[in-house]
């Protein structure tokens, strides 16, 4: 009875929340408080698929849901703002019957790494995809081993596990059990040396000897081999090859595939999503066809005009890998260009730590960006970091007062790339003055 | 112009959160003074011979990686101890401190030996602890430093040679009104991690004075000073 009541109240709060705009986690929070065993009592008619990992969770889980729908299946899935336990509960509450039953063919859940054990000790888990594991911001995650340990507690609950053949860290989750792998062959953008400062597998995670790489896709993701213990990239079950960054065409297990957003990261995410859908029973051809029509969400990307100049806003998470990817995008754009960085204190804790900025490869922008703007509450710390990266003081515009930013920006030239590393909504500070 | 050599031990194994930039900051500063500076690394399995280096650096690492380093590092206990006792300049951040103590617990519950230069022990809690630290260094208590702690272990036992008096954040023994870190002869060690020297110009200067001696020259660190002043001003209830 308590269960039904919790569902009912949760649904009501969810309904009411639509009008006050606070509905992504509150209904779940309230319902879980009324019945802490709520998740355990939910009944699933279809399969549950979970996506976790350090980067690309949202895109990949949306991709999985899209592919399944394109293949005629009914799917319930959550959104980025609701990937903690209460958010997952909110999503399920919205779609379940009063008896707690979910009728869809699939439930696809993006779940924050830290919350995977708590969620999947309660919800049945058919297919579990771990995309990658890279260092996140220190305040959030401590270190990658801690996250690995957290996810490993969820792994025994998964009937099938899908892992990244190119990631030596997260692949350890498959130790002692069967798993499916996805990976990508060398591309035109693969490098012999790691392009990024953030490289979490300089040593082998098994024996701590130096880990060798044939090539890198990004950060520590690539084709690796340990000369000491033999740990190496396996032959992936789902392999992306023949990647063409111009057209977006590539192949998965030799069948032609297509993406409309051409970064190494996105080709891999797409291959991961196809691997998951095939593991769920879709034919490879159907999964690839479904993936081809997926549009990458532009929420994190926006174009506008600043005093007659084109400006591009890219929201980035407060972690080095996310910012590195935005820098990679800026590098592909034409000169002249100005990179405006907006960095505040650590989200939620307000800590003044900016050590993660020292793991971002700003060095790659030296000689590429005509001007670099340091803004946000940590503008001066950012400037110290950029000077260490090799930027000339004359190329840096430092302004920690948002009100003066627009004026200061006039000293720069070219298209402005605003890289805002902040919480959702927190970028308003910079947008207000620029728009 | 003089030539300086830095030894960065376990740069591959113990490599978290921008710690390497402490080495970069020293190198840049030496170059700013008009000197030349080279950095040599020593990885797991390679010989550690600190004699002849002007600075030895070891950074913060994942606890499992630190445990993997302990056995190797112990083989060079005599050479490291001799270098420290002989006045060699060392800068140690994060959990690398544990390598210099008596023992420390590993994440899988074993006990590893340090080189025993100091009396303390490391206790593994398994829980992540993070937070801002504001402190005054013992070599000049007029100065305030900012740093950040991210650790799963802490130190137990007496700390006879503290580096910092802590104004905000945890000391070595998790209480209040405490001290943190080690300053013994020319060895600087602290739980604080990440870009400590880029962010704390006076700490950098003190280290440089000890590295360069009579070759020391003042350099422009005004950008760093301004950044630190802004950071410290945000701790409104501290009298700095
Ligand atoms: Zn190995």
XYZ file of C-alpha atoms and ligand atoms in Angstrom:
676
model
C 0.000 0.000 0.000
C 2.814 2.309 0.922
C 4.326 1.460 -2.479
C 1.216 2.499 -4.398
C 0.918 5.660 -2.356
C 4.565 6.519 -3.028
C 3.977 6.036 -6.744
C 0.845 8.132 -6.668
C 2.448 10.988 -4.749
C 5.527 10.759 -6.965
C 3.391 11.057 -10.077
C 1.481 13.993 -8.632
C 4.668 15.835 -7.693
C 6.044 15.104 -11.118
C 2.874 16.495 -12.697
C 2.862 19.599 -10.488
C 6.601 20.042 -10.985
C 6.119 20.572 -14.681
C 4.614 23.936 -13.897
C 7.281 25.050 -11.443
C 10.184 23.580 -13.343
C 11.615 21.348 -10.639
C 10.698 17.925 -11.746
C 13.876 16.017 -12.620
C 14.599 14.596 -9.169
C 12.090 15.866 -6.612
C 9.318 13.314 -7.275
C 11.853 10.501 -6.933
C 13.250 11.971 -3.739
C 9.834 12.225 -2.150
C 8.678 8.803 -3.297
C 11.911 7.164 -2.084
C 11.441 8.819 1.275
C 7.916 7.353 1.500
C 9.056 3.917 0.403
C 12.782 3.280 0.407
C 12.254 -0.060 -1.359
C 10.428 1.622 -4.229
C 13.002 0.758 -6.909
C 13.116 -2.869 -5.809
C 9.365 -3.257 -6.236
C 9.218 -1.890 -9.778
C 8.356 -4.519 -12.370
C 9.844 -4.453 -15.840
C 8.129 -6.122 -18.781
C 11.084 -5.409 -21.059
C 14.843 -5.251 -20.735
C 16.790 -2.734 -18.695
C 19.880 -1.218 -20.295
C 22.256 1.011 -18.324
C 24.950 3.337 -19.608
C 27.694 4.691 -17.374
C 31.250 5.993 -17.755
C 33.174 9.220 -17.375
C 32.328 10.911 -20.648
C 29.635 10.534 -23.280
C 26.950 8.905 -21.099
C 24.161 11.209 -22.219
C 24.866 10.994 -25.925
C 25.379 7.245 -25.849
C 22.266 6.454 -23.841
C 20.222 8.741 -26.087
C 21.729 6.926 -29.063
C 20.787 3.524 -27.664
C 17.214 4.703 -27.059
C 17.057 6.233 -30.548
C 18.297 3.073 -32.279
C 15.809 0.894 -30.389
C 12.919 3.221 -31.260
C 13.965 3.376 -34.922
C 13.729 -0.402 -34.870
C 10.140 -0.295 -33.706
C 10.577 -0.793 -29.973
C 9.011 1.181 -27.161
C 11.614 2.789 -24.910
C 11.611 4.707 -21.647
C 14.755 6.683 -20.925
C 16.025 9.334 -18.523
C 17.871 12.585 -19.149
C 21.200 13.888 -18.023
C 19.837 15.894 -15.108
C 18.315 12.765 -13.650
C 21.121 10.223 -13.550
C 21.363 9.856 -9.763
C 19.141 7.459 -7.768
C 16.344 9.996 -7.245
C 16.472 10.982 -10.909
C 16.199 7.370 -12.025
C 13.261 6.933 -9.657
C 11.628 10.046 -11.102
C 11.906 8.698 -14.642
C 10.441 5.335 -13.646
C 7.628 6.979 -11.637
C 6.575 9.040 -14.599
C 6.124 6.000 -16.810
C 5.004 3.191 -14.507
C 1.479 2.030 -13.782
C 0.045 2.527 -10.292
C 1.139 -1.035 -9.652
C 4.725 -0.054 -10.454
C 4.873 -1.854 -13.772
C 6.828 -0.559 -16.767
C 5.366 -1.801 -20.005
C 7.971 -0.669 -22.527
C 10.179 -3.063 -24.485
C 13.232 -1.315 -23.066
C 14.182 0.978 -20.214
C 17.441 2.793 -21.044
C 19.078 4.502 -18.087
C 22.043 6.798 -17.996
C 23.420 6.393 -14.477
C 26.147 8.356 -12.735
C 29.121 6.037 -12.066
C 28.919 6.524 -8.301
C 25.263 5.535 -8.192
C 25.437 2.348 -10.227
C 25.758 -0.011 -7.194
C 22.815 1.483 -5.333
C 20.538 1.583 -8.389
C 21.365 -1.853 -9.772
C 21.286 -3.721 -6.509
C 17.563 -2.895 -6.730
C 16.658 -2.832 -10.414
C 17.257 -5.844 -12.659
C 19.999 -5.057 -15.159
C 20.072 -6.849 -18.492
C 22.813 -4.990 -20.331
C 25.411 -2.761 -18.737
C 27.590 -0.500 -20.896
C 30.645 1.160 -19.376
C 31.806 3.623 -22.002
C 35.159 4.674 -20.572
C 36.823 5.706 -17.316
C 38.904 8.845 -17.237
C 39.872 11.157 -14.452
C 37.110 13.504 -13.508
C 37.367 16.591 -11.453
C 39.078 15.672 -8.197
C 36.380 17.040 -5.906
C 33.753 14.931 -7.552
C 35.428 11.603 -7.833
C 38.617 11.349 -5.838
C 40.460 9.257 -8.395
C 39.616 6.827 -11.217
C 40.330 3.751 -9.075
C 37.593 4.758 -6.658
C 35.097 4.990 -9.506
C 36.297 1.677 -10.898
C 35.683 0.117 -7.494
C 32.187 1.654 -7.317
C 31.172 0.389 -10.751
C 32.647 -3.039 -10.027
C 30.062 -3.414 -7.252
C 27.304 -3.000 -9.849
C 28.843 -5.374 -12.401
C 27.725 -8.665 -10.741
C 24.112 -7.501 -11.130
C 24.442 -7.198 -14.911
C 23.425 -10.159 -17.072
C 25.525 -8.867 -19.945
C 28.395 -6.435 -19.867
C 29.626 -4.251 -22.748
C 33.109 -2.744 -22.411
C 35.503 -0.544 -24.353
C 38.302 -2.611 -25.915
C 40.427 0.545 -26.191
C 40.228 1.448 -22.495
C 42.697 -0.471 -20.278
C 41.096 0.896 -17.114
C 37.370 0.190 -17.461
C 38.040 -3.098 -19.255
C 39.214 -4.564 -15.941
C 35.535 -4.660 -14.963
C 35.238 -7.743 -17.147
C 37.824 -9.709 -15.157
C 36.566 -13.190 -14.402
C 33.410 -13.012 -16.508
C 32.191 -12.883 -20.077
C 31.750 -9.547 -21.764
C 31.163 -7.964 -25.157
C 33.623 -5.389 -26.493
C 33.512 -2.488 -28.902
C 36.478 -0.595 -30.279
C 37.886 1.458 -33.089
C 40.771 0.768 -35.462
C 43.435 3.352 -36.256
C 41.956 6.472 -37.899
C 43.422 9.468 -39.664
C 43.331 11.278 -36.351
C 44.969 8.568 -34.279
C 48.310 9.610 -32.822
C 51.476 7.734 -31.860
C 51.901 9.805 -28.719
C 49.159 10.816 -26.315
C 48.028 14.314 -27.269
C 46.685 15.056 -23.838
C 48.137 15.712 -20.418
C 45.325 13.660 -18.937
C 46.570 10.145 -19.491
C 45.434 7.800 -16.748
C 47.174 4.700 -18.061
C 50.815 5.652 -18.417
C 51.420 2.503 -16.429
C 49.630 -0.817 -16.835
C 46.696 -0.987 -14.394
C 47.460 -4.679 -13.787
C 51.227 -4.799 -13.223
C 52.188 -1.089 -13.020
C 54.880 -1.468 -15.690
C 55.003 1.003 -18.557
C 52.023 0.517 -20.869
C 52.773 0.706 -24.596
C 50.355 2.008 -27.187
C 50.235 1.386 -30.942
C 48.074 4.504 -31.215
C 45.790 6.774 -29.210
C 42.260 7.906 -30.102
C 42.039 10.422 -27.247
C 43.509 10.583 -23.737
C 44.333 6.999 -22.659
C 41.840 5.441 -25.086
C 43.671 3.570 -27.838
C 45.331 0.307 -28.780
C 47.484 -0.765 -25.867
C 49.784 -3.628 -24.998
C 51.743 -4.274 -21.797
C 55.154 -5.820 -22.543
C 55.478 -7.031 -18.946
C 52.201 -8.871 -18.319
C 50.656 -9.085 -21.787
C 47.478 -7.118 -21.015
C 46.341 -5.790 -24.394
C 43.443 -4.488 -26.490
C 41.404 -7.561 -27.463
C 39.949 -8.033 -30.941
C 36.680 -6.074 -30.462
C 33.371 -7.845 -31.068
C 32.131 -4.609 -32.654
C 34.883 -2.806 -34.517
C 34.707 0.628 -36.161
C 36.987 0.920 -39.196
C 37.475 3.024 -42.335
C 36.561 6.177 -40.423
C 36.131 9.189 -42.708
C 36.011 12.453 -40.745
C 34.848 14.435 -43.785
C 31.741 12.479 -44.686
C 31.026 10.763 -41.370
C 31.091 7.388 -43.094
C 32.705 4.384 -41.445
C 32.108 0.671 -41.042
C 31.122 -1.487 -38.100
C 32.192 -5.088 -38.615
C 32.585 -4.164 -42.325
C 28.951 -2.983 -42.731
C 28.663 0.681 -43.865
C 27.627 3.115 -41.117
C 27.163 6.856 -40.811
C 27.320 9.608 -38.177
C 26.550 13.286 -38.619
C 28.934 14.562 -35.964
C 32.488 13.568 -36.774
C 34.760 13.374 -33.752
C 36.729 10.257 -32.732
C 34.699 10.346 -29.556
C 31.386 10.215 -31.384
C 32.412 7.407 -33.727
C 33.274 5.386 -30.621
C 30.046 6.289 -28.818
C 28.077 5.203 -31.860
C 29.927 1.900 -32.042
C 29.242 1.383 -28.331
C 25.529 2.041 -28.820
C 25.379 -0.367 -31.771
C 27.171 -3.014 -29.697
C 24.609 -2.593 -26.919
C 21.636 -2.795 -29.286
C 22.992 -5.917 -30.971
C 23.582 -7.462 -27.551
C 19.920 -6.641 -26.857
C 18.948 -8.701 -29.898
C 18.849 -6.246 -32.804
C 20.421 -7.299 -36.098
C 23.629 -5.366 -36.843
C 22.172 -3.883 -40.011
C 19.108 -2.531 -38.206
C 21.197 -1.068 -35.378
C 23.501 0.704 -37.834
C 20.536 2.036 -39.795
C 18.975 3.384 -36.613
C 22.204 5.092 -35.563
C 22.516 6.918 -38.893
C 19.510 9.153 -38.196
C 20.648 10.245 -34.736
C 21.172 13.988 -34.248
C 23.660 15.007 -31.568
C 21.899 17.272 -29.118
C 22.945 20.890 -29.505
C 22.060 21.874 -25.937
C 25.704 22.226 -25.164
C 26.415 24.247 -28.256
C 24.975 27.591 -29.284
C 25.860 30.313 -31.785
C 25.188 33.997 -31.289
C 26.545 37.427 -32.118
C 28.794 39.630 -29.952
C 29.216 43.171 -31.291
C 29.105 41.979 -34.867
C 31.360 38.987 -34.294
C 30.315 35.375 -34.364
C 30.425 33.694 -30.979
C 30.080 29.984 -30.288
C 29.110 28.806 -26.812
C 30.243 25.371 -25.738
C 29.330 24.229 -22.268
C 31.890 21.950 -20.776
C 31.942 19.892 -17.635
C 34.494 20.754 -14.996
C 36.772 17.968 -16.070
C 39.843 17.902 -18.307
C 38.561 15.397 -20.867
C 35.454 17.436 -21.570
C 37.456 20.643 -22.009
C 40.091 18.840 -24.106
C 37.331 17.801 -26.499
C 36.113 21.358 -26.874
C 39.677 22.491 -27.516
C 39.973 19.811 -30.206
C 36.874 21.301 -31.858
C 38.274 24.844 -31.716
C 41.482 23.603 -33.333
C 39.531 22.442 -36.387
C 38.010 25.920 -36.879
C 39.380 28.705 -39.074
C 41.460 31.631 -37.793
C 41.321 34.305 -36.553
C 39.824 33.084 -33.307
C 39.539 34.024 -29.686
C 39.016 31.456 -26.974
C 37.075 32.797 -24.009
C 37.385 30.543 -20.984
C 34.929 30.914 -18.147
C 35.857 29.105 -14.948
C 34.237 29.391 -11.555
C 34.770 27.676 -8.240
C 33.979 23.997 -7.995
C 30.296 23.314 -8.552
C 28.352 22.444 -5.359
C 31.300 22.646 -2.930
C 32.579 26.125 -3.874
C 36.137 24.838 -3.357
C 38.791 26.955 -5.001
C 40.636 23.981 -6.411
C 41.551 24.340 -10.081
C 44.038 21.490 -10.308
C 41.948 19.990 -13.123
C 42.901 22.969 -15.306
C 46.491 21.742 -15.093
C 45.383 18.476 -16.678
C 43.806 20.256 -19.652
C 46.063 20.446 -22.702
C 45.868 24.224 -23.198
C 49.340 23.877 -24.689
C 47.618 22.802 -27.922
C 46.047 26.264 -28.270
C 49.374 28.097 -28.144
C 49.940 29.611 -31.595
C 46.426 28.538 -32.629
C 44.229 30.943 -30.672
C 44.907 34.593 -31.480
C 43.602 35.707 -28.104
C 42.631 33.918 -24.959
C 40.209 35.424 -22.478
C 40.258 34.379 -18.808
C 36.959 35.020 -17.054
C 34.853 33.771 -14.164
C 35.746 33.821 -10.481
C 38.963 31.874 -11.091
C 40.128 34.083 -13.996
C 43.535 34.868 -12.497
C 44.255 31.258 -11.562
C 43.375 30.391 -15.138
C 45.830 33.026 -16.384
C 48.591 31.515 -14.230
C 47.851 28.129 -15.753
C 47.846 29.531 -19.309
C 51.117 31.342 -18.809
C 52.632 28.051 -17.705
C 51.236 26.514 -20.900
C 53.257 29.049 -22.869
C 50.780 31.818 -23.689
C 52.228 35.244 -24.119
C 50.889 37.837 -21.632
C 50.002 40.053 -24.624
C 47.641 37.381 -25.975
C 45.775 37.043 -22.695
C 42.838 39.153 -21.608
C 42.070 38.655 -17.925
C 38.757 39.906 -16.586
C 37.088 38.424 -13.525
C 34.344 41.031 -13.468
C 31.552 39.807 -15.741
C 30.277 43.348 -16.209
C 33.516 44.448 -17.829
C 33.914 41.351 -19.948
C 32.176 42.562 -23.071
C 34.336 45.678 -23.209
C 37.513 43.672 -22.559
C 36.581 41.300 -25.347
C 36.880 44.149 -27.872
C 40.654 43.879 -27.589
C 40.463 40.389 -29.113
C 39.707 39.378 -32.686
C 37.984 36.738 -34.782
C 35.294 34.247 -33.915
C 34.825 33.908 -30.172
C 34.692 30.384 -28.758
C 33.203 30.570 -25.298
C 34.213 27.500 -23.305
C 32.173 27.697 -20.130
C 33.188 25.162 -17.499
C 30.411 25.536 -15.034
C 27.187 24.119 -13.695
C 24.027 24.106 -15.760
C 22.570 27.569 -15.691
C 25.736 28.966 -14.141
C 26.912 30.092 -17.578
C 24.190 32.759 -17.432
C 26.795 35.085 -15.934
C 28.825 35.131 -19.079
C 25.883 34.860 -21.460
C 24.092 37.842 -19.977
C 26.981 40.131 -20.747
C 27.789 38.678 -24.135
C 24.355 38.272 -25.633
C 74.167 31.178 -15.498
C 74.108 27.823 -13.818
C 72.769 24.448 -14.830
C 70.190 22.728 -12.658
C 68.927 19.176 -12.715
C 65.575 17.962 -11.413
C 64.803 14.308 -10.706
C 61.104 13.475 -11.045
C 60.576 10.060 -9.481
C 57.615 7.907 -10.641
C 56.321 10.567 -13.063
C 54.295 7.829 -14.828
C 53.126 5.886 -11.785
C 52.276 8.741 -9.417
C 50.580 11.213 -11.692
C 47.305 12.748 -10.594
C 45.732 16.170 -10.902
C 48.403 18.332 -12.431
C 51.104 17.548 -9.856
C 53.731 17.527 -12.605
C 53.329 21.295 -12.877
C 55.267 21.731 -9.633
C 58.284 20.611 -11.640
C 57.328 22.850 -14.559
C 56.997 25.851 -12.234
C 60.508 25.340 -10.823
C 61.984 24.838 -14.273
C 60.311 27.973 -15.630
C 61.433 30.033 -12.632
C 65.032 28.871 -13.004
C 64.915 29.790 -16.673
C 63.438 33.172 -15.755
C 66.485 33.698 -13.526
C 68.651 33.014 -16.537
C 69.695 29.495 -15.578
C 69.183 26.312 -17.535
C 67.279 23.361 -16.153
C 66.767 19.777 -17.224
C 64.320 17.191 -15.873
C 65.197 13.510 -15.596
C 62.624 10.885 -14.664
C 63.029 7.612 -12.768
C 60.221 5.081 -13.196
C 59.310 1.876 -11.410
C 62.074 -0.665 -12.020
C 64.704 1.962 -12.720
C 67.503 2.976 -10.387
C 66.810 5.864 -8.030
C 69.968 7.881 -7.454
C 69.069 11.282 -5.982
C 72.668 12.371 -5.405
C 73.719 15.132 -7.756
C 70.212 16.498 -8.373
C 69.228 20.002 -7.340
C 65.609 19.025 -6.716
C 63.882 15.679 -6.257
C 60.128 15.596 -6.839
C 57.524 12.892 -6.158
C 53.805 13.544 -6.707
C 50.422 12.247 -5.643
C 49.156 8.964 -7.072
C 46.347 6.480 -6.915
C 46.652 4.450 -3.663
C 47.175 1.178 -5.579
C 49.990 2.769 -7.562
C 51.605 4.064 -4.399
C 51.498 0.563 -2.937
C 53.207 -0.698 -6.095
C 55.961 1.895 -5.650
C 56.774 1.102 -2.011
C 58.813 -2.063 -2.527
C 60.886 -0.468 -5.242
C 61.445 2.774 -3.366
C 62.631 0.875 -0.266
C 65.531 -0.597 -2.232
C 66.930 2.927 -2.448
C 66.237 3.888 1.180
C 69.920 4.425 1.963
C 70.546 6.667 -1.047
C 67.376 8.701 -0.461
C 68.060 9.077 3.270
C 71.636 10.142 2.613
C 70.461 12.733 0.092
C 67.903 14.187 2.522
C 70.336 14.202 5.474
C 72.927 15.796 3.231
C 70.648 18.760 2.569
C 69.272 17.764 -0.831
C 66.117 19.672 -1.798
C 63.031 17.461 -2.000
C 59.438 18.433 -2.786
C 56.835 15.757 -2.095
C 53.080 16.166 -2.636
C 50.030 14.089 -1.737
C 50.280 10.486 -0.647
C 53.932 10.196 -1.785
C 54.655 11.360 1.772
C 53.796 7.881 2.962
C 56.892 6.488 1.235
C 59.056 8.389 3.742
C 57.328 7.164 6.909
C 57.483 3.850 8.760
C 54.502 1.980 7.317
C 51.247 2.565 5.481
C 48.103 0.554 4.803
C 47.211 -0.270 1.215
C 43.651 -0.246 -0.206
C 43.579 -4.065 -0.123
C 44.439 -4.120 3.571
C 48.128 -4.988 3.440
C 50.842 -3.088 5.206
C 53.700 -1.588 3.200
C 56.981 -0.325 4.606
C 58.235 3.185 3.909
C 61.911 4.076 4.103
C 61.483 5.027 7.783
C 63.013 8.477 7.548
C 60.095 9.767 9.631
C 58.187 8.169 12.502
C 54.668 8.423 11.135
C 52.361 5.700 9.773
C 49.716 5.993 7.063
C 46.221 4.774 7.814
C 43.930 3.989 4.862
C 40.293 4.974 5.431
C 38.894 3.882 2.058
C 36.892 7.091 1.989
C 37.693 10.048 -0.189
C 38.331 13.226 1.655
C 38.640 16.501 -0.250
C 38.761 20.143 0.766
C 40.438 23.547 0.648
C 43.448 24.175 2.892
C 44.729 27.580 3.990
C 47.939 27.537 5.987
C 51.037 29.405 7.080
C 54.426 27.846 6.325
C 56.797 27.424 9.275
C 59.675 29.058 7.420
C 57.739 32.355 7.376
C 54.533 32.627 9.357
C 53.631 35.947 7.733
C 52.773 34.146 4.516
C 49.486 32.404 3.728
C 49.287 29.517 1.264
C 46.347 27.924 -0.522
C 46.160 24.255 -1.358
C 43.777 21.388 -1.818
C 43.645 17.993 -0.186
C 42.318 14.833 -1.798
C 43.136 11.738 0.130
C 41.837 8.420 1.323
C 44.546 7.945 3.974
C 45.912 10.062 6.777
C 48.968 10.124 8.968
C 49.119 8.894 12.524
C 52.043 9.342 14.869
C 54.040 12.322 15.872
C 54.942 14.930 13.292
C 58.072 16.566 14.667
C 58.915 18.718 11.674
C 55.695 20.301 10.404
C 55.701 22.405 7.233
C 52.436 24.289 7.728
C 50.307 25.657 10.525
C 46.793 25.010 9.242
C 44.227 27.827 9.417
C 41.505 26.069 7.437
C 41.199 22.439 6.486
C 42.558 19.286 8.058
C 45.988 18.863 9.583
C 47.917 15.630 9.763
C 45.793 14.255 12.579
C 42.316 15.303 11.471
C 41.750 17.692 14.372
C 41.669 21.472 14.563
C 44.452 23.992 15.250
C 46.881 21.639 13.696
C 49.964 21.381 11.637
C 50.412 19.649 8.340
C 53.244 18.408 6.181
C 56.950 18.009 6.819
C 59.840 20.426 6.558
C 63.007 18.604 7.504
C 66.304 20.131 6.411
C 65.482 20.841 2.755
C 62.725 18.262 2.358
C 59.261 19.743 1.864
C 56.357 17.310 2.013
C 52.618 17.953 2.150
C 49.305 16.179 1.696
C 48.212 19.089 -0.430
C 48.179 18.114 -4.072
C 48.136 19.556 -7.549
C 49.696 22.811 -8.731
C 50.993 23.943 -5.329
C 54.060 25.808 -6.575
C 52.326 27.569 -9.499
C 49.692 28.833 -7.066
C 51.935 29.760 -4.114
C 54.698 32.120 -5.234
C 56.300 32.434 -1.774
C 56.534 28.674 -1.393
C 58.126 28.549 -4.843
C 60.587 31.296 -3.883
C 61.601 29.504 -0.679
C 62.273 26.339 -2.630
C 64.225 28.279 -5.257
C 66.352 29.959 -2.579
C 67.331 26.561 -1.268
C 67.967 25.189 -4.747
C 70.013 28.107 -6.058
C 71.727 29.499 -2.946
C 73.852 32.428 -4.005
C 72.579 32.179 -7.599
C 69.110 33.187 -6.425
C 67.542 36.139 -8.195
C 64.149 37.773 -7.790
C 61.691 37.058 -10.602
C 58.332 38.502 -11.547
C 55.557 36.394 -10.056
C 53.017 39.214 -9.906
C 50.336 37.295 -11.803
C 50.654 34.388 -9.352
C 50.588 36.801 -6.406
C 47.429 38.467 -7.629
C 45.715 35.109 -8.278
C 46.596 33.896 -4.771
C 45.432 37.150 -3.157
C 42.043 36.793 -4.885
C 41.740 33.182 -3.768
C 42.668 33.935 -0.154
C 40.295 36.912 -0.021
C 37.418 34.489 -0.588
C 38.040 32.962 2.836
C 36.157 35.786 4.461
C 36.256 34.566 8.042
C 40.023 34.094 8.089
C 42.307 36.962 9.167
C 45.066 36.703 6.610
Zn 50.996 -5.158 -17.337
